[in-house]
C-alpha cells in the first residue's frame, strides 16, 4: 500500500511539472508571436505621439495648453525614447517658467528626475530631486516626489548590484516607497503594487503573491501596472526556485511591455538568461539581442549595463550551438553525399544491367526468330528429302524388277546426283538466310573497301565468300564446322576468311561487325 501511494505521489508530481512546463511553453509561443508584431505596436505608439504633435502645432493654443501637450509628449516618450522625453519636458519647463507657476515647475522637474534615472544619470537625478523643496510641494505632487525617490534608489541598488552601497540604497528605496503609500489612495492599483513590494521587503510573501495575482486579474495587459506586477511575481517564484513559473511571469511582463512599446524593460533580458539555463539557447539569444536593441533605443543605461553582463555568456553559447549545428550539417552533407554516390553507382550498375538484359532479350528474340525460321525450313527440307528418297526407292525397285542392274549401278556411281543436291542445298540455304537478313549483302559490302565489294552474278543470291560469312552471322564461327556444312576443306575456309578480312575497312573488328548485321534493336 505504501508503495502504491509513493507511485501515485510521483505520478502526480510529474503531471504537475509537465503542466507547469506546458504553461511556460505556451506563453513563450505567445511572446514570440507578439515580438513578431512589434512593428505594429510601434506604429500605434508613434501614431499617438504624432496626434499630440499635430495638436501642439495649432497656433491658437494657450501657454497652459502648450504645457499640457508638451508634458503629455514627454510622458509618451519617457519609457520609449528618453532623450525625446527630456526634450519635451524641457519645453514644458520653459512654459512653466513663463507662467511663473512654481507647482508646474516642480511637476516638470519630477518628470525630468524620472527620465534622468531611466537614462542612468543618477547624480543629476539625485541633484534635481533634492533640489525640490518637499515642504512647498502641493499634496497632488507628493506621490510623484516619493515615486521618483523610490525609482532612483531602486536603479542605484540594481546598478550597485552586490556592493556595500546596495543595502543603503535598498533602505532608502523602501523609505520612499513607505512614504509613497501614505499619500496614495488605497483605491488606486499603484497602491496595491507598492504594498505588495512592501510585503516582499517584510518577507510576507504569501500576502504579496495574492496581491500581485489580484492585480494581474484586474489590470489590462496593456497596463504598465500589469507588466510591473508580473515582473514582481516572477521574482517571488524565482526566490522559491520555481523556474518555470519564474519564466512564465517574466514572459507575461515582456508581452505587456511590447504591446505598449515600453523600451525601458528588464523582463525580456531576465527571461533570456532563464532560457539560456534551460538550454533554449536560440530563443535566449534572440531575446537578449532584442533587449539590447530596446535599451539602446531608449538610452536606458542601467539596462544596457545589466544586459552586458549576460550577453557575452549567451552569445558564446549561441556561437557554440551554431558551430555544433554547422558540424552536424557538414556530417549530414557528407552522409548524404556518400549515399548519393552509392545511389549514382547503383543507378549506373542497374542501367548497365538493364542494357545487358535488353541486349540479351534482343539476342534471344533474334535467336528465337532464327530458330523459328530455320525449323520451318528444316521441316520443309526433310519433307522434300523424304519425297526424293521415296522416288529414288521407286526407281531402284523398278530397275531391279526390270533386270536393269547395270543402269542401276551407273546411276549410283555417278556424282551428278550429289552435285545437284549440293546446289539445291546452297540455294535453299541462301533463300532461307536472305529471308532472315534481306540486307545482308548490302551491309556486308559496307564493311569492305569500296573497290573490294562483291558484285553478284545474275540470279546468284550468295557466293562462296558471302555464304561462309552468312554462317558466321548465324553464330557458327568454327572453320571446321563451316567446312563440314559447306563440304569444303578447312584450309579452303581459312583461305576465304582471310582473303575477305584483308578487304575489310577494319580488319580487327570485321567479324564483330558481321555479327551486328541485321541485329534487332
Short mmCIF file of C-alpha atoms in Angstrom, two decimals:
data_model
loop_
_atom_site.label_atom_id
_atom_site.label_comp_id
_atom_site.label_asym_id
_atom_site.label_seq_id
_atom_site.Cartn_x
_atom_site.Cartn_y
_atom_site.Cartn_z
CA UNK A 1 0.00 0.00 0.00
CA UNK A 2 2.82 2.40 0.86
CA UNK A 3 4.45 1.64 -2.46
CA UNK A 4 1.16 2.41 -4.25
CA UNK A 5 0.87 5.80 -2.54
CA UNK A 6 4.52 6.56 -3.36
CA UNK A 7 3.93 5.76 -7.04
CA UNK A 8 0.80 7.95 -7.06
CA UNK A 9 2.68 10.86 -5.46
CA UNK A 10 5.46 10.55 -8.05
CA UNK A 11 2.90 10.35 -10.86
CA UNK A 12 1.05 13.49 -9.79
CA UNK A 13 4.34 15.30 -9.23
CA UNK A 14 5.38 14.52 -12.78
CA UNK A 15 1.98 15.65 -14.03
CA UNK A 16 2.30 18.97 -12.20
CA UNK A 17 5.79 19.52 -13.61
CA UNK A 18 4.53 18.73 -17.12
CA UNK A 19 1.60 21.12 -16.73
CA UNK A 20 3.88 23.89 -15.43
CA UNK A 21 6.31 23.37 -18.30
CA UNK A 22 3.42 23.35 -20.76
CA UNK A 23 2.21 26.64 -19.28
CA UNK A 24 5.51 28.44 -19.72
CA UNK A 25 5.99 26.99 -23.21
CA UNK A 26 2.59 28.21 -24.37
CA UNK A 27 3.34 31.71 -23.00
CA UNK A 28 6.70 31.69 -24.80
CA UNK A 29 4.98 30.82 -28.06
CA UNK A 30 2.64 33.74 -27.47
CA UNK A 31 5.58 36.02 -26.67
CA UNK A 32 7.27 35.03 -29.94
CA UNK A 33 4.09 35.90 -31.81
CA UNK A 34 3.83 39.29 -30.05
CA UNK A 35 7.51 40.00 -30.80
CA UNK A 36 6.77 39.32 -34.44
CA UNK A 37 4.09 42.03 -34.30
CA UNK A 38 6.30 44.58 -32.53
CA UNK A 39 6.34 46.88 -35.54
CA UNK A 40 2.53 47.15 -35.34
CA UNK A 41 2.67 48.22 -31.69
CA UNK A 42 5.46 50.68 -32.52
CA UNK A 43 3.31 52.21 -35.25
CA UNK A 44 0.41 52.57 -32.80
CA UNK A 45 2.72 54.30 -30.31
CA UNK A 46 4.05 56.67 -32.98
CA UNK A 47 0.50 57.44 -34.14
CA UNK A 48 -0.40 58.55 -30.59
CA UNK A 49 2.74 60.69 -30.46
CA UNK A 50 2.06 62.19 -33.90
CA UNK A 51 -1.50 63.09 -32.93
CA UNK A 52 -0.17 65.02 -29.90
CA UNK A 53 2.43 66.75 -32.07
CA UNK A 54 -0.25 67.84 -34.54
CA UNK A 55 -2.27 69.33 -31.70
CA UNK A 56 0.83 71.13 -30.48
CA UNK A 57 1.24 72.87 -33.84
CA UNK A 58 -2.06 74.70 -33.55
CA UNK A 59 -1.34 78.43 -33.36
CA UNK A 60 -4.35 79.19 -31.15
CA UNK A 61 -3.07 77.22 -28.15
CA UNK A 62 -2.67 78.96 -24.82
CA UNK A 63 0.53 78.56 -22.81
CA UNK A 64 -1.31 76.29 -20.43
CA UNK A 65 -2.46 74.07 -23.30
CA UNK A 66 1.07 74.03 -24.72
CA UNK A 67 2.35 72.99 -21.28
CA UNK A 68 -0.15 70.12 -21.09
CA UNK A 69 0.69 68.86 -24.61
CA UNK A 70 4.47 69.06 -24.12
CA UNK A 71 4.18 67.25 -20.79
CA UNK A 72 1.94 64.61 -22.41
CA UNK A 73 4.51 64.10 -25.17
CA UNK A 74 7.27 63.77 -22.58
CA UNK A 75 5.20 61.13 -20.75
CA UNK A 76 4.66 59.20 -24.01
CA UNK A 77 8.41 59.23 -24.67
CA UNK A 78 9.51 58.55 -21.06
CA UNK A 79 9.74 54.74 -21.37
CA UNK A 80 10.13 54.87 -25.15
CA UNK A 81 12.92 57.32 -26.07
CA UNK A 82 14.34 59.07 -23.01
CA UNK A 83 16.18 61.78 -24.96
CA UNK A 84 12.97 62.84 -26.69
CA UNK A 85 11.14 62.75 -23.34
CA UNK A 86 13.71 65.13 -21.85
CA UNK A 87 13.31 67.47 -24.85
CA UNK A 88 9.56 67.85 -24.31
CA UNK A 89 9.92 68.16 -20.54
CA UNK A 90 12.46 70.95 -21.16
CA UNK A 91 9.85 72.69 -23.31
CA UNK A 92 7.32 72.23 -20.51
CA UNK A 93 9.76 73.71 -18.01
CA UNK A 94 10.23 76.82 -20.15
CA UNK A 95 6.46 77.26 -20.43
CA UNK A 96 6.07 76.75 -16.64
CA UNK A 97 8.68 79.44 -16.05
CA UNK A 98 6.79 81.73 -18.43
CA UNK A 99 3.62 81.07 -16.46
CA UNK A 100 5.53 81.82 -13.22
CA UNK A 101 3.99 78.71 -11.69
CA UNK A 102 6.20 77.04 -9.05
CA UNK A 103 3.93 73.94 -8.82
CA UNK A 104 4.17 73.42 -12.58
CA UNK A 105 7.95 73.85 -12.45
CA UNK A 106 8.19 71.27 -9.65
CA UNK A 107 5.87 68.94 -11.56
CA UNK A 108 8.13 69.06 -14.62
CA UNK A 109 11.30 68.66 -12.53
CA UNK A 110 9.88 65.49 -11.03
CA UNK A 111 9.21 64.19 -14.55
CA UNK A 112 12.80 65.07 -15.54
CA UNK A 113 14.12 63.30 -12.42
CA UNK A 114 12.38 60.12 -13.61
CA UNK A 115 13.86 60.43 -17.11
CA UNK A 116 17.35 61.07 -15.70
CA UNK A 117 17.04 57.92 -13.56
CA UNK A 118 15.95 55.87 -16.58
CA UNK A 119 18.87 57.28 -18.59
CA UNK A 120 21.35 56.22 -15.91
CA UNK A 121 22.26 59.82 -15.00
CA UNK A 122 21.88 59.15 -11.28
CA UNK A 123 23.95 62.07 -10.00
CA UNK A 124 21.88 64.54 -12.00
CA UNK A 125 18.65 62.82 -10.95
CA UNK A 126 19.69 62.96 -7.26
CA UNK A 127 20.58 66.66 -7.50
CA UNK A 128 17.30 67.51 -9.22
CA UNK A 129 15.25 65.52 -6.71
CA UNK A 130 16.96 67.10 -3.72
CA UNK A 131 16.68 70.49 -5.39
CA UNK A 132 12.91 70.31 -4.96
CA UNK A 133 11.63 71.67 -1.64
CA UNK A 134 9.48 68.94 -0.18
CA UNK A 135 7.84 71.35 2.23
CA UNK A 136 6.47 73.58 -0.53
CA UNK A 137 5.13 70.79 -2.73
CA UNK A 138 1.35 70.63 -3.07
CA UNK A 139 -0.25 67.37 -1.92
CA UNK A 140 -1.02 66.44 -5.53
CA UNK A 141 2.73 66.18 -6.31
CA UNK A 142 3.75 64.20 -3.22
CA UNK A 143 3.06 60.79 -4.88
CA UNK A 144 5.29 61.76 -7.82
CA UNK A 145 8.00 63.06 -5.45
CA UNK A 146 8.15 59.87 -3.40
CA UNK A 147 7.87 57.69 -6.52
CA UNK A 148 10.87 59.49 -8.05
CA UNK A 149 12.89 58.79 -4.91
CA UNK A 150 11.78 55.13 -4.86
CA UNK A 151 12.66 54.77 -8.54
CA UNK A 152 16.06 56.49 -8.24
CA UNK A 153 17.25 54.36 -5.31
CA UNK A 154 15.85 51.21 -6.95
CA UNK A 155 18.01 51.91 -10.01
CA UNK A 156 21.03 52.68 -7.80
CA UNK A 157 20.54 49.44 -5.83
CA UNK A 158 20.43 47.43 -9.07
CA UNK A 159 23.39 49.34 -10.51
CA UNK A 160 25.48 48.76 -7.36
CA UNK A 161 24.49 45.10 -7.50
CA UNK A 162 26.20 43.33 -4.58
CA UNK A 163 28.40 46.20 -3.44
CA UNK A 164 28.38 47.66 0.10
CA UNK A 165 26.26 50.59 -1.15
CA UNK A 166 23.38 48.41 -2.31
CA UNK A 167 21.96 47.80 1.19
CA UNK A 168 21.77 51.56 1.90
CA UNK A 169 20.09 52.21 -1.46
CA UNK A 170 17.55 49.48 -0.74
CA UNK A 171 16.82 51.05 2.66
CA UNK A 172 16.25 54.45 1.03
CA UNK A 173 14.11 52.84 -1.69
CA UNK A 174 11.92 51.23 0.99
CA UNK A 175 11.67 54.51 2.91
CA UNK A 176 10.46 56.41 -0.17
CA UNK A 177 8.03 53.60 -1.01
CA UNK A 178 6.59 53.64 2.52
CA UNK A 179 6.18 57.40 2.30
CA UNK A 180 4.53 56.96 -1.09
CA UNK A 181 1.97 54.58 0.41
CA UNK A 182 1.00 57.22 2.98
CA UNK A 183 -0.03 59.69 0.27
CA UNK A 184 -1.57 57.31 -2.30
CA UNK A 185 -5.25 56.42 -2.31
CA UNK A 186 -5.72 52.72 -1.39
CA UNK A 187 -8.24 52.51 -4.22
CA UNK A 188 -5.50 53.00 -6.82
CA UNK A 189 -3.86 49.94 -8.43
CA UNK A 190 -0.47 51.64 -7.83
CA UNK A 191 -1.16 51.45 -4.10
CA UNK A 192 -1.66 47.67 -4.26
CA UNK A 193 1.51 47.30 -6.35
CA UNK A 194 3.66 49.22 -3.85
CA UNK A 195 2.01 47.50 -0.92
CA UNK A 196 2.93 44.15 -2.48
CA UNK A 197 6.53 45.42 -2.73
CA UNK A 198 6.40 46.31 0.96
CA UNK A 199 5.12 42.82 1.78
CA UNK A 200 8.07 41.40 -0.14
CA UNK A 201 10.52 43.65 1.72
CA UNK A 202 8.98 42.43 5.00
CA UNK A 203 9.15 38.80 3.77
CA UNK A 204 5.37 38.43 3.78
CA UNK A 205 5.50 36.56 0.53
CA UNK A 206 2.05 34.95 0.61
CA UNK A 207 0.31 38.33 1.05
CA UNK A 208 2.50 39.81 -1.70
CA UNK A 209 1.74 36.95 -4.08
CA UNK A 210 -2.02 37.18 -3.51
CA UNK A 211 -1.99 40.93 -4.10
CA UNK A 212 0.09 40.65 -7.29
CA UNK A 213 -2.09 37.85 -8.69
CA UNK A 214 -5.12 40.03 -7.98
CA UNK A 215 -3.56 42.90 -9.93
CA UNK A 216 -2.91 40.62 -12.91
CA UNK A 217 -6.59 39.66 -12.91
CA UNK A 218 -7.82 43.25 -12.54
CA UNK A 219 -5.46 45.18 -14.82
CA UNK A 220 -5.45 45.06 -18.63
CA UNK A 221 -2.41 43.51 -20.27
CA UNK A 222 -1.58 46.86 -21.86
CA UNK A 223 -1.21 48.49 -18.42
CA UNK A 224 2.26 49.30 -17.03
CA UNK A 225 0.90 48.15 -13.62
CA UNK A 226 0.26 44.71 -15.18
CA UNK A 227 3.83 44.46 -16.51
CA UNK A 228 5.36 45.50 -13.17
CA UNK A 229 3.09 43.17 -11.16
CA UNK A 230 4.03 40.21 -13.42
CA UNK A 231 7.73 41.11 -13.06
CA UNK A 232 7.50 41.26 -9.23
CA UNK A 233 5.53 38.00 -9.11
CA UNK A 234 8.16 36.34 -11.34
CA UNK A 235 10.90 37.22 -8.84
CA UNK A 236 8.85 35.79 -5.98
CA UNK A 237 8.76 32.48 -7.86
CA UNK A 238 12.47 32.80 -8.56
CA UNK A 239 13.17 33.00 -4.82
CA UNK A 240 11.02 29.88 -4.37
CA UNK A 241 13.16 28.08 -7.05
CA UNK A 242 10.10 27.64 -9.27
CA UNK A 243 11.93 28.22 -12.56
CA UNK A 244 9.01 27.54 -14.88
CA UNK A 245 6.68 29.93 -13.05
CA UNK A 246 9.51 32.48 -12.97
CA UNK A 247 9.88 32.24 -16.74
CA UNK A 248 6.13 32.31 -17.34
CA UNK A 249 5.55 35.60 -15.47
CA UNK A 250 8.65 37.19 -16.99
CA UNK A 251 7.18 36.31 -20.39
CA UNK A 252 3.83 37.87 -19.42
CA UNK A 253 5.62 41.03 -18.28
CA UNK A 254 7.58 41.15 -21.55
CA UNK A 255 4.38 40.74 -23.58
CA UNK A 256 2.82 43.70 -21.77
CA UNK A 257 5.96 45.82 -22.34
CA UNK A 258 5.97 45.07 -26.07
CA UNK A 259 2.28 45.82 -26.51
CA UNK A 260 2.67 49.32 -25.03
CA UNK A 261 6.14 49.83 -26.61
CA UNK A 262 8.00 50.15 -23.29
CA UNK A 263 11.66 50.10 -24.26
CA UNK A 264 12.92 50.52 -20.68
CA UNK A 265 12.29 46.96 -19.59
CA UNK A 266 14.05 44.20 -17.66
CA UNK A 267 11.73 41.23 -18.13
CA UNK A 268 12.96 40.15 -21.57
CA UNK A 269 16.66 40.16 -20.62
CA UNK A 270 15.92 38.26 -17.38
CA UNK A 271 13.88 35.75 -19.37
CA UNK A 272 16.76 35.32 -21.84
CA UNK A 273 19.03 34.13 -19.03
CA UNK A 274 16.34 31.73 -17.73
CA UNK A 275 16.05 30.20 -21.20
CA UNK A 276 19.83 30.00 -21.51
CA UNK A 277 19.94 27.96 -18.30
CA UNK A 278 17.14 25.77 -19.65
CA UNK A 279 19.17 25.09 -22.79
CA UNK A 280 16.94 27.07 -25.16
CA UNK A 281 19.95 28.99 -26.46
CA UNK A 282 18.49 30.17 -29.78
CA UNK A 283 15.49 31.80 -28.14
CA UNK A 284 17.66 33.21 -25.33
CA UNK A 285 19.99 34.82 -27.88
CA UNK A 286 17.05 36.28 -29.80
CA UNK A 287 15.56 37.75 -26.60
CA UNK A 288 18.82 39.22 -25.29
CA UNK A 289 19.50 40.86 -28.64
CA UNK A 290 16.03 42.40 -28.67
CA UNK A 291 16.55 43.62 -25.08
CA UNK A 292 19.80 45.29 -26.05
CA UNK A 293 18.17 46.94 -29.05
CA UNK A 294 15.38 48.26 -26.79
CA UNK A 295 17.86 49.59 -24.18
CA UNK A 296 19.90 51.38 -26.84
CA UNK A 297 16.76 52.75 -28.49
CA UNK A 298 15.52 54.14 -25.17
CA UNK A 299 19.01 55.14 -23.96
CA UNK A 300 18.42 53.19 -20.74
CA UNK A 301 21.97 52.91 -19.42
CA UNK A 302 21.21 50.60 -16.49
CA UNK A 303 19.52 48.07 -18.75
CA UNK A 304 22.48 48.24 -21.14
CA UNK A 305 24.86 47.51 -18.24
CA UNK A 306 22.68 44.64 -17.00
CA UNK A 307 22.47 43.13 -20.47
CA UNK A 308 26.24 43.48 -20.99
CA UNK A 309 26.76 41.12 -18.03
CA UNK A 310 24.65 38.39 -19.61
CA UNK A 311 25.08 38.92 -23.35
CA UNK A 312 28.65 37.51 -23.68
CA UNK A 313 27.63 34.28 -21.93
CA UNK A 314 24.54 33.74 -24.07
CA UNK A 315 26.32 34.84 -27.24
CA UNK A 316 29.18 32.37 -26.61
CA UNK A 317 26.67 29.55 -26.05
CA UNK A 318 24.80 30.56 -29.20
CA UNK A 319 28.01 30.53 -31.26
CA UNK A 320 28.86 27.10 -29.86
CA UNK A 321 25.39 25.89 -30.82
CA UNK A 322 25.78 27.31 -34.32
CA UNK A 323 29.17 25.63 -34.60
CA UNK A 324 27.69 22.30 -33.45
CA UNK A 325 24.88 22.69 -35.93
CA UNK A 326 27.42 23.51 -38.64
CA UNK A 327 29.38 20.35 -37.82
CA UNK A 328 26.16 18.35 -37.84
CA UNK A 329 25.22 19.88 -41.18
CA UNK A 330 28.65 19.03 -42.60
CA UNK A 331 28.29 15.48 -41.26
CA UNK A 332 24.83 15.11 -42.77
CA UNK A 333 26.07 16.56 -46.07
CA UNK A 334 28.89 14.03 -46.10
CA UNK A 335 26.45 11.21 -45.32
CA UNK A 336 24.04 12.44 -47.99
CA UNK A 337 26.92 12.78 -50.47
CA UNK A 338 28.09 9.23 -49.74
CA UNK A 339 24.53 7.92 -50.07
CA UNK A 340 24.12 9.93 -53.27
CA UNK A 341 27.35 8.43 -54.61
CA UNK A 342 26.10 4.94 -53.74
CA UNK A 343 22.79 5.77 -55.39
CA UNK A 344 24.52 7.04 -58.55
CA UNK A 345 26.75 3.94 -58.67
CA UNK A 346 23.69 1.75 -58.10
CA UNK A 347 21.79 3.54 -60.87
CA UNK A 348 24.75 3.14 -63.23
CA UNK A 349 25.07 -0.56 -62.38
CA UNK A 350 21.33 -1.04 -62.77
CA UNK A 351 21.45 0.83 -66.07
CA UNK A 352 24.29 -1.37 -67.27
CA UNK A 353 22.45 -4.47 -66.15
CA UNK A 354 19.32 -3.24 -67.88
CA UNK A 355 21.35 -2.66 -71.05
CA UNK A 356 22.78 -6.17 -70.77
CA UNK A 357 19.33 -7.55 -70.12
CA UNK A 358 17.94 -5.61 -73.04
CA UNK A 359 20.75 -6.85 -75.28
CA UNK A 360 20.14 -10.39 -74.05
CA UNK A 361 16.44 -10.02 -74.73
CA UNK A 362 17.18 -8.74 -78.24
CA UNK A 363 19.58 -11.64 -78.84
CA UNK A 364 17.00 -14.09 -77.52
CA UNK A 365 14.35 -12.52 -79.69
CA UNK A 366 16.63 -12.71 -82.69
CA UNK A 367 17.66 -16.26 -81.84
CA UNK A 368 14.03 -17.26 -81.45
CA UNK A 369 13.24 -15.65 -84.77
CA UNK A 370 16.12 -17.51 -86.46
CA UNK A 371 15.14 -20.73 -84.74
CA UNK A 372 11.55 -20.43 -85.89
CA UNK A 373 12.57 -19.67 -89.46
CA UNK A 374 15.11 -22.48 -89.63
CA UNK A 375 12.81 -25.02 -88.01
CA UNK A 376 10.31 -24.23 -90.76
CA UNK A 377 12.95 -24.60 -93.45
CA UNK A 378 14.33 -27.73 -91.81
CA UNK A 379 10.89 -29.36 -91.74
CA UNK A 380 10.33 -28.35 -95.34
CA UNK A 381 13.72 -29.83 -96.44
CA UNK A 382 13.02 -33.03 -94.51
CA UNK A 383 9.72 -33.38 -96.33
CA UNK A 384 11.43 -32.76 -99.69
CA UNK A 385 14.19 -35.29 -98.99
CA UNK A 386 11.69 -37.89 -97.80
CA UNK A 387 9.85 -37.42 -101.08
CA UNK A 388 13.13 -37.69 -103.06
CA UNK A 389 14.14 -40.86 -101.19
CA UNK A 390 10.74 -42.32 -101.94
CA UNK A 391 11.15 -41.52 -105.63
CA UNK A 392 14.70 -42.96 -105.59
CA UNK A 393 13.34 -46.10 -103.87
CA UNK A 394 10.70 -46.45 -106.59
CA UNK A 395 13.32 -46.03 -109.32
CA UNK A 396 15.62 -48.68 -107.74
CA UNK A 397 12.68 -51.03 -107.28
CA UNK A 398 11.60 -50.56 -110.89
CA UNK A 399 15.17 -51.13 -112.22
CA UNK A 400 15.65 -54.28 -110.16
CA UNK A 401 12.26 -55.64 -111.23
CA UNK A 402 13.08 -54.92 -114.88
CA UNK A 403 16.52 -56.58 -114.53
CA UNK A 404 18.32 -53.31 -115.31
CA UNK A 405 21.10 -53.85 -112.79
CA UNK A 406 23.76 -52.24 -114.97
CA UNK A 407 21.77 -48.98 -115.31
CA UNK A 408 21.15 -49.01 -111.59
CA UNK A 409 24.89 -49.42 -110.96
CA UNK A 410 25.64 -46.47 -113.32
CA UNK A 411 23.08 -44.36 -111.51
CA UNK A 412 24.64 -44.94 -108.06
CA UNK A 413 28.22 -44.44 -109.32
CA UNK A 414 27.51 -41.05 -110.89
CA UNK A 415 28.38 -37.84 -108.87
CA UNK A 416 25.79 -35.87 -110.76
CA UNK A 417 23.15 -36.71 -108.19
CA UNK A 418 25.26 -35.35 -105.26
CA UNK A 419 26.19 -32.22 -107.24
CA UNK A 420 22.58 -31.44 -107.97
CA UNK A 421 21.67 -31.95 -104.32
CA UNK A 422 24.56 -29.74 -103.21
CA UNK A 423 23.44 -26.91 -105.46
CA UNK A 424 19.88 -27.30 -104.26
CA UNK A 425 21.13 -27.25 -100.64
CA UNK A 426 23.03 -23.97 -101.27
CA UNK A 427 20.00 -22.45 -102.93
CA UNK A 428 17.76 -23.43 -100.00
CA UNK A 429 20.29 -22.05 -97.50
CA UNK A 430 20.69 -18.80 -99.45
CA UNK A 431 16.94 -18.33 -99.70
CA UNK A 432 16.39 -19.07 -96.01
CA UNK A 433 19.25 -16.83 -94.86
CA UNK A 434 18.29 -13.86 -97.04
CA UNK A 435 14.74 -14.24 -95.88
CA UNK A 436 16.08 -13.61 -92.35
CA UNK A 437 18.61 -10.95 -93.34
CA UNK A 438 17.41 -9.41 -96.60
CA UNK A 439 20.01 -6.60 -96.50
CA UNK A 440 22.94 -8.86 -95.66
CA UNK A 441 24.82 -8.37 -98.93
CA UNK A 442 24.50 -4.57 -98.89
CA UNK A 443 25.50 -4.28 -95.20
CA UNK A 444 28.34 -6.77 -95.74
CA UNK A 445 29.70 -4.66 -98.62
CA UNK A 446 29.61 -1.56 -96.39
CA UNK A 447 32.27 -3.24 -94.24
CA UNK A 448 34.60 -3.71 -97.21
CA UNK A 449 36.78 -1.23 -99.01
CA UNK A 450 34.81 0.24 -101.95
CA UNK A 451 36.94 -1.38 -104.63
CA UNK A 452 36.72 -4.81 -102.95
CA UNK A 453 32.95 -5.06 -102.65
CA UNK A 454 31.16 -8.12 -104.10
CA UNK A 455 29.03 -7.87 -107.19
CA UNK A 456 26.85 -10.98 -107.61
CA UNK A 457 26.06 -12.59 -110.94
CA UNK A 458 22.58 -12.52 -112.32
CA UNK A 459 20.38 -14.98 -110.42
CA UNK A 460 23.07 -15.52 -107.78
CA UNK A 461 21.89 -14.97 -104.18
CA UNK A 462 25.18 -15.59 -102.32
CA UNK A 463 28.64 -16.55 -103.49
CA UNK A 464 31.01 -18.81 -101.55
CA UNK A 465 32.63 -15.99 -99.57
CA UNK A 466 29.28 -14.45 -98.64
CA UNK A 467 27.91 -17.88 -97.70
CA UNK A 468 30.83 -18.53 -95.31
CA UNK A 469 30.21 -15.21 -93.52
CA UNK A 470 26.46 -15.83 -93.58
CA UNK A 471 27.13 -18.97 -91.50
CA UNK A 472 29.36 -16.89 -89.18
CA UNK A 473 26.49 -14.39 -88.83
CA UNK A 474 24.31 -17.29 -87.62
CA UNK A 475 26.80 -17.76 -84.77
CA UNK A 476 28.92 -20.61 -86.19
CA UNK A 477 32.50 -19.30 -86.34
CA UNK A 478 34.39 -22.63 -86.10
CA UNK A 479 36.06 -23.16 -89.51
CA UNK A 480 35.85 -26.96 -89.25
CA UNK A 481 32.08 -26.83 -88.71
CA UNK A 482 31.71 -24.39 -91.61
CA UNK A 483 33.81 -26.69 -93.78
CA UNK A 484 31.60 -29.71 -92.94
CA UNK A 485 28.47 -27.67 -93.53
CA UNK A 486 29.55 -26.41 -96.98
CA UNK A 487 31.53 -29.57 -97.95
CA UNK A 488 34.83 -27.69 -98.26
CA UNK A 489 38.20 -28.37 -96.72
CA UNK A 490 39.21 -26.46 -93.57
CA UNK A 491 42.09 -24.80 -95.44
CA UNK A 492 39.68 -23.54 -98.09
CA UNK A 493 37.54 -21.95 -95.38
CA UNK A 494 40.60 -20.34 -93.72
CA UNK A 495 41.75 -19.01 -97.09
CA UNK A 496 38.37 -17.48 -97.91
CA UNK A 497 38.05 -15.92 -94.44
CA UNK A 498 41.49 -14.31 -94.51
CA UNK A 499 41.06 -13.16 -98.06
CA UNK A 500 37.83 -11.33 -97.22
CA UNK A 501 39.24 -9.93 -93.95
CA UNK A 502 42.05 -8.33 -95.91
CA UNK A 503 39.46 -6.48 -97.95
CA UNK A 504 37.75 -5.09 -94.85
CA UNK A 505 37.90 -1.45 -93.76
CA UNK A 506 38.58 -2.55 -90.17
CA UNK A 507 40.22 -5.97 -90.30
CA UNK A 508 40.49 -6.42 -86.49
CA UNK A 509 36.80 -5.89 -85.80
CA UNK A 510 35.44 -7.22 -89.06
CA UNK A 511 33.85 -10.41 -87.73
CA UNK A 512 32.41 -8.47 -84.73
CA UNK A 513 30.73 -6.13 -87.20
CA UNK A 514 29.43 -9.12 -89.18
CA UNK A 515 27.55 -10.30 -86.09
CA UNK A 516 25.76 -6.91 -85.90
CA UNK A 517 24.32 -7.14 -89.41
CA UNK A 518 20.53 -7.16 -89.27
CA UNK A 519 20.57 -7.14 -85.43
CA UNK A 520 17.19 -6.37 -83.83
CA UNK A 521 17.38 -3.04 -81.96
#
